[in-house]
Structure formats: structure tokens, C-alpha cells
Short mmCIF file of C-alpha atoms in Angstrom, two decimals:
data_model
loop_
_atom_site.label_atom_id
_atom_site.label_comp_id
_atom_site.label_asym_id
_atom_site.label_seq_id
_atom_site.Cartn_x
_atom_site.Cartn_y
_atom_site.Cartn_z
CA UNK A 1 8.69 -81.91 9.13
CA UNK A 2 11.55 -81.89 6.52
CA UNK A 3 9.32 -83.99 4.38
CA UNK A 4 6.44 -81.53 4.58
CA UNK A 5 8.70 -78.69 3.70
CA UNK A 6 10.14 -80.43 0.77
CA UNK A 7 6.70 -80.92 -0.50
CA UNK A 8 5.71 -77.74 -0.04
CA UNK A 9 8.68 -76.26 -1.84
CA UNK A 10 8.03 -78.76 -4.80
CA UNK A 11 4.25 -77.59 -4.80
CA UNK A 12 5.36 -73.81 -4.78
CA UNK A 13 7.90 -74.49 -7.51
CA UNK A 14 5.11 -75.97 -9.78
CA UNK A 15 2.98 -73.09 -9.23
CA UNK A 16 5.69 -70.70 -10.04
CA UNK A 17 5.94 -72.10 -13.72
CA UNK A 18 4.11 -71.00 -16.82
CA UNK A 19 2.58 -68.02 -15.61
CA UNK A 20 4.32 -64.89 -17.52
CA UNK A 21 4.42 -61.54 -15.69
CA UNK A 22 3.69 -60.05 -19.19
CA UNK A 23 1.09 -62.25 -20.64
CA UNK A 24 1.19 -63.04 -24.40
CA UNK A 25 -0.90 -61.60 -26.93
CA UNK A 26 -2.87 -64.68 -28.17
CA UNK A 27 -5.95 -63.09 -30.00
CA UNK A 28 -4.82 -63.18 -33.30
CA UNK A 29 -5.24 -66.59 -35.22
CA UNK A 30 -4.02 -65.95 -38.66
CA UNK A 31 -0.24 -65.42 -39.48
CA UNK A 32 2.84 -65.39 -37.31
CA UNK A 33 3.36 -62.18 -35.34
CA UNK A 34 5.96 -60.44 -33.05
CA UNK A 35 5.52 -61.64 -29.51
CA UNK A 36 4.91 -59.14 -26.95
CA UNK A 37 8.31 -58.73 -24.98
CA UNK A 38 9.03 -61.18 -22.52
CA UNK A 39 5.60 -62.82 -22.77
CA UNK A 40 7.42 -66.41 -22.90
CA UNK A 41 9.81 -65.83 -20.21
CA UNK A 42 11.13 -69.31 -20.16
CA UNK A 43 12.27 -69.12 -23.91
CA UNK A 44 16.12 -68.86 -24.53
CA UNK A 45 18.57 -68.31 -27.44
CA UNK A 46 21.16 -71.15 -27.50
CA UNK A 47 23.98 -69.79 -29.30
CA UNK A 48 27.36 -71.33 -30.42
CA UNK A 49 30.96 -69.60 -30.77
CA UNK A 50 32.80 -69.14 -34.15
CA UNK A 51 35.86 -67.26 -34.40
CA UNK A 52 35.13 -65.33 -31.15
CA UNK A 53 31.70 -64.44 -32.14
CA UNK A 54 28.43 -65.79 -31.04
CA UNK A 55 25.61 -66.80 -33.25
CA UNK A 56 22.14 -67.93 -32.53
CA UNK A 57 21.56 -71.45 -33.54
CA UNK A 58 18.35 -72.81 -31.75
CA UNK A 59 15.78 -72.07 -29.20
CA UNK A 60 15.30 -73.61 -25.92
CA UNK A 61 13.43 -73.05 -22.59
CA UNK A 62 14.25 -72.84 -18.93
CA UNK A 63 12.90 -75.81 -16.74
CA UNK A 64 14.84 -75.40 -13.74
CA UNK A 65 17.41 -72.75 -12.45
CA UNK A 66 20.37 -74.59 -13.83
CA UNK A 67 18.62 -76.49 -16.93
CA UNK A 68 17.63 -75.72 -20.35
CA UNK A 69 15.74 -78.15 -22.69
CA UNK A 70 16.43 -77.89 -26.50
CA UNK A 71 16.67 -80.35 -29.47
CA UNK A 72 19.50 -83.01 -29.73
CA UNK A 73 20.12 -82.08 -33.25
CA UNK A 74 21.08 -78.52 -32.14
CA UNK A 75 23.98 -79.84 -30.60
CA UNK A 76 27.53 -80.65 -31.76
CA UNK A 77 30.23 -81.79 -29.73
CA UNK A 78 32.79 -79.76 -31.28
CA UNK A 79 31.11 -76.56 -30.57
CA UNK A 80 30.94 -74.17 -27.33
CA UNK A 81 27.33 -73.00 -26.20
CA UNK A 82 26.04 -70.45 -24.23
CA UNK A 83 22.44 -69.38 -23.50
CA UNK A 84 20.88 -66.10 -23.57
CA UNK A 85 17.59 -65.28 -21.48
CA UNK A 86 15.21 -62.83 -20.77
CA UNK A 87 15.75 -61.48 -24.35
CA UNK A 88 13.42 -60.09 -26.88
CA UNK A 89 15.58 -58.66 -29.74
CA UNK A 90 18.84 -60.63 -30.22
CA UNK A 91 20.48 -57.64 -31.73
CA UNK A 92 20.43 -55.07 -29.01
CA UNK A 93 21.41 -55.12 -25.26
CA UNK A 94 18.24 -55.29 -23.22
CA UNK A 95 18.17 -54.66 -19.63
CA UNK A 96 17.21 -57.94 -17.63
CA UNK A 97 18.60 -60.15 -20.11
CA UNK A 98 21.41 -62.69 -18.94
CA UNK A 99 24.06 -64.68 -20.90
CA UNK A 100 25.33 -68.01 -19.05
CA UNK A 101 27.65 -70.43 -20.42
CA UNK A 102 26.86 -74.12 -20.68
CA UNK A 103 28.92 -76.28 -18.36
CA UNK A 104 27.26 -79.76 -19.44
CA UNK A 105 25.20 -81.14 -22.25
CA UNK A 106 23.18 -84.30 -21.97
CA UNK A 107 21.80 -85.63 -25.36
CA UNK A 108 19.22 -88.47 -25.00
CA UNK A 109 21.22 -91.89 -25.57
CA UNK A 110 18.65 -92.98 -28.31
CA UNK A 111 19.34 -89.91 -30.45
CA UNK A 112 20.68 -90.71 -33.81
CA UNK A 113 21.62 -87.60 -35.98
CA UNK A 114 21.55 -89.75 -39.29
CA UNK A 115 18.06 -90.71 -38.42
CA UNK A 116 15.90 -87.73 -37.28
CA UNK A 117 12.46 -89.61 -37.80
CA UNK A 118 13.33 -92.24 -34.98
CA UNK A 119 12.77 -89.39 -32.45
CA UNK A 120 14.59 -88.88 -29.21
CA UNK A 121 15.29 -85.36 -30.55
CA UNK A 122 15.91 -83.98 -26.99
CA UNK A 123 18.95 -82.55 -25.06
CA UNK A 124 19.52 -80.97 -21.67
CA UNK A 125 22.17 -78.37 -21.31
CA UNK A 126 23.33 -77.38 -17.68
CA UNK A 127 24.12 -74.03 -16.94
CA UNK A 128 27.31 -72.90 -15.54
CA UNK A 129 25.55 -71.26 -12.49
CA UNK A 130 21.88 -71.16 -11.42
CA UNK A 131 19.76 -68.16 -12.74
CA UNK A 132 17.60 -66.15 -10.59
CA UNK A 133 14.03 -65.91 -11.77
CA UNK A 134 12.83 -62.28 -12.47
CA UNK A 135 9.82 -61.00 -14.49
CA UNK A 136 11.72 -61.62 -17.68
CA UNK A 137 13.30 -64.96 -16.75
CA UNK A 138 10.83 -67.60 -15.51
CA UNK A 139 10.38 -71.28 -15.68
CA UNK A 140 8.47 -73.35 -18.18
CA UNK A 141 5.82 -75.76 -16.90
CA UNK A 142 6.24 -79.30 -18.24
CA UNK A 143 3.03 -81.49 -18.75
CA UNK A 144 2.37 -84.56 -16.87
CA UNK A 145 3.94 -87.56 -18.10
CA UNK A 146 2.10 -89.43 -20.81
CA UNK A 147 -0.07 -86.47 -21.68
CA UNK A 148 -1.54 -86.39 -25.33
CA UNK A 149 -3.22 -83.46 -26.58
CA UNK A 150 -6.44 -83.71 -28.47
CA UNK A 151 -6.67 -82.96 -32.40
CA UNK A 152 -6.95 -79.10 -33.03
CA UNK A 153 -5.84 -78.02 -29.58
CA UNK A 154 -4.37 -74.47 -29.97
CA UNK A 155 -0.68 -73.93 -29.15
CA UNK A 156 1.80 -71.19 -29.84
CA UNK A 157 5.28 -72.06 -31.27
CA UNK A 158 7.96 -69.16 -30.59
CA UNK A 159 11.54 -68.53 -31.68
CA UNK A 160 13.78 -66.36 -33.60
CA UNK A 161 13.83 -68.33 -36.72
CA UNK A 162 13.28 -67.62 -40.35
CA UNK A 163 10.18 -65.55 -41.23
CA UNK A 164 9.82 -67.77 -44.22
CA UNK A 165 11.46 -70.59 -46.12
CA UNK A 166 15.01 -69.62 -46.82
CA UNK A 167 14.99 -66.78 -44.53
CA UNK A 168 15.56 -64.08 -43.47
CA UNK A 169 15.78 -64.94 -39.61
CA UNK A 170 13.92 -62.70 -37.13
CA UNK A 171 15.67 -60.33 -34.74
CA UNK A 172 12.81 -60.06 -32.39
CA UNK A 173 10.83 -63.20 -30.97
CA UNK A 174 8.08 -64.35 -33.17
CA UNK A 175 5.08 -66.44 -32.20
CA UNK A 176 2.63 -68.54 -34.43
CA UNK A 177 -0.59 -70.21 -33.35
CA UNK A 178 -0.63 -73.98 -34.52
CA UNK A 179 -3.33 -76.43 -34.19
CA UNK A 180 -2.29 -79.89 -32.83
CA UNK A 181 -2.83 -82.77 -35.45
CA UNK A 182 -3.61 -86.03 -33.79
CA UNK A 183 -1.35 -89.09 -34.50
CA UNK A 184 -3.82 -91.01 -36.59
CA UNK A 185 -4.17 -88.00 -39.00
CA UNK A 186 -0.45 -86.87 -38.97
CA UNK A 187 0.72 -90.71 -39.66
CA UNK A 188 -1.66 -91.14 -42.55
CA UNK A 189 0.09 -91.37 -46.00
CA UNK A 190 -0.77 -87.83 -47.14
CA UNK A 191 0.37 -86.25 -44.16
CA UNK A 192 3.79 -87.53 -42.62
CA UNK A 193 3.17 -91.20 -42.89
CA UNK A 194 5.53 -93.48 -41.23
CA UNK A 195 7.87 -90.57 -40.52
CA UNK A 196 5.50 -89.72 -37.76
CA UNK A 197 6.11 -91.50 -34.44
CA UNK A 198 4.21 -91.66 -31.14
CA UNK A 199 6.95 -89.81 -29.44
CA UNK A 200 6.35 -86.83 -31.60
CA UNK A 201 3.49 -84.04 -31.86
CA UNK A 202 2.37 -82.62 -35.06
CA UNK A 203 1.05 -79.02 -35.27
CA UNK A 204 0.05 -77.01 -38.05
CA UNK A 205 -0.08 -78.09 -41.59
CA UNK A 206 -2.51 -75.37 -42.74
CA UNK A 207 0.12 -73.96 -45.32
CA UNK A 208 0.34 -70.64 -43.69
CA UNK A 209 1.99 -70.90 -40.22
CA UNK A 210 4.87 -73.08 -39.03
CA UNK A 211 7.99 -73.26 -37.19
CA UNK A 212 11.23 -72.81 -39.51
CA UNK A 213 14.78 -73.04 -39.67
CA UNK A 214 16.38 -71.14 -36.30
CA UNK A 215 13.20 -72.24 -34.33
CA UNK A 216 14.58 -75.66 -33.65
CA UNK A 217 14.70 -76.73 -29.87
CA UNK A 218 12.22 -74.09 -29.05
CA UNK A 219 8.97 -74.47 -27.16
CA UNK A 220 5.34 -75.48 -28.38
CA UNK A 221 3.41 -73.76 -25.70
CA UNK A 222 -0.02 -74.92 -24.72
CA UNK A 223 -2.52 -73.24 -22.34
CA UNK A 224 -3.45 -75.66 -19.68
CA UNK A 225 -7.13 -75.82 -17.89
CA UNK A 226 -5.69 -74.32 -14.78
CA UNK A 227 -4.40 -71.21 -16.82
CA UNK A 228 -0.86 -71.98 -16.68
CA UNK A 229 1.31 -72.58 -19.92
CA UNK A 230 2.91 -75.92 -20.49
CA UNK A 231 5.37 -76.66 -22.89
CA UNK A 232 4.37 -79.91 -24.91
CA UNK A 233 6.75 -79.90 -27.81
CA UNK A 234 10.39 -79.01 -28.67
CA UNK A 235 10.76 -78.06 -32.47
CA UNK A 236 12.32 -80.93 -34.13
CA UNK A 237 11.92 -81.02 -37.89
CA UNK A 238 9.69 -79.81 -41.00
CA UNK A 239 9.35 -80.51 -44.60
CA UNK A 240 12.20 -80.05 -46.99
CA UNK A 241 9.57 -78.80 -49.44
CA UNK A 242 9.31 -75.67 -47.23
CA UNK A 243 8.61 -74.55 -43.68
CA UNK A 244 4.80 -74.14 -44.04
CA UNK A 245 4.06 -76.86 -46.69
CA UNK A 246 0.55 -77.98 -46.72
CA UNK A 247 -0.22 -81.22 -44.74
CA UNK A 248 3.31 -81.16 -43.50
CA UNK A 249 2.87 -79.74 -40.20
CA UNK A 250 5.76 -78.84 -37.85
CA UNK A 251 7.00 -81.63 -35.93
CA UNK A 252 7.96 -81.44 -32.44
CA UNK A 253 9.55 -84.00 -29.76
CA UNK A 254 6.90 -84.89 -27.22
CA UNK A 255 7.76 -83.75 -23.81
CA UNK A 256 5.27 -85.67 -22.07
CA UNK A 257 7.15 -88.90 -23.37
CA UNK A 258 10.44 -87.85 -21.63
CA UNK A 259 9.36 -86.62 -18.04
CA UNK A 260 11.05 -89.35 -16.33
CA UNK A 261 14.37 -89.10 -18.42
CA UNK A 262 14.43 -85.32 -17.87
CA UNK A 263 13.95 -86.02 -14.04
CA UNK A 264 16.79 -88.67 -13.92
CA UNK A 265 19.17 -86.34 -15.86
CA UNK A 266 18.70 -83.51 -13.35
CA UNK A 267 18.79 -85.67 -10.42
CA UNK A 268 22.15 -87.41 -11.35
CA UNK A 269 24.00 -84.28 -12.74
#
């Protein structure tokens, strides 16, 4: 009986992710745009403290009541972090938003900050207390382990990063439609070449839309066949030539490669 209840709870939990109360507007296909408020309710702002003030440094997304997934390169051992959930405009107080301190940080053991192109750009943040899910704060669905999206699969990157190369950053959450670029294409010499690894996802590269500084750690949201949004990527890096440089798509940590690691960290902490 207990096993049946546990399985039922897991199934119910899986069904409660990836379906926003306020659906995103995904009709436009050209140009980044302001997201519909709270339409990506798993998106969070990861912030650090400096001289008593808090600053947005990266995105992230809620995958369990006490856990946020982000990029390893966002994390410095010398900084104190907090997470803001349920927010659209970072510069104003919004009803329904929540600020929670981070009690533990687990960076992937193979992450090497001096070799970003090696991959493993993934970290888990444990919140100081579990958060209650609301119409503005919901869980992201993660893809099944090993999933690889096909070439040209449409996804949406979201974040408060720079609106173009060298800024300014956005106060309100932005979204941009990116098409997945398959590994064979993205690892070819006139794209990312050997920098591209199988534990990454490329998306974009049209020279128009991309992730940019400040979007790091945020989600690449892709609509699954069952109508739920799954987060397939974590914003990792882009070209030093510019955020939306032609044939240098945004590169993401491929979440489906790390499902077992994510489960293990949560189970053991």
C-alpha cells in the first residue's frame, strides 16, 4: 500500500510540472520579446550579495520544492547567494514573488572553471526552506535521461540578461525562440568545432536571437509531445565575438545527460 501511494505521489508530481497557469505567448518567431508575466513560473533569478546589496548574476529554474538548477560558472565559493522566485520585473516588489536564501551549493565534480568547453557546467542550489507552489511559482519538468532533440526543434530561452552584446540588461523577463542545432552541424569547423561536446546542446546561430550575459544558468524550454514544457538546456556560454554571432549558437548544458547526477544529489542532501 505504501509503495502504491509513493508511486502515485511521484506520478502526480511529474504531472504537476511544466504546465504554467499563465501560458507563454509563443506565436512570434523573429526577435526576442518580453515574456508574458509568470508564464515561465520555474524561472528564478540567482542573486549575490555585495556590500549589503543584492545583484542578479544568473538565471536558474526550480526542479523540486527545495532545489534550483543553474550553471556551475555562476557560482563562486566566496559569495553568498539567494534565489528570487515568481518574479517578472526584478526592479519592483511584486505580489506572489518569494526570496529564499541558499543553504547549500553542489557543483558538478567534473566542472573546471578554466575549461568551460569541457562541459559539466551544472550546479544545484538547495534552498534554506521548501517553497510552496503557486500560480506564479511552479516546477520545471526535466526530460527523460538521454533524450536528444532533433535538428531545428523549436525551444525558448528565457532570462534577464543583456538585450544585446554589451548590454543593457533587461528589468523584465525576456524570451527568445531558438532552433536546436544538432551535434553534427554544431561541431563542424565553421560552427563551434571541437568546442562542442555531446554533453551540450546548441540552439540558435541565426545571427539574430541568442542568450546573452546574465542569462547564464537559465532554462532552454522545449515543448514536449504531451503538452508540457521540459527544460532541456542550461545556458552555458556563447561566442566572445558577440551574443548573437552568426553560426555561433548559444551553447547549453544538456540536462538529459545529468538526470542520474541530479537525482543522486537531491537524494543525498
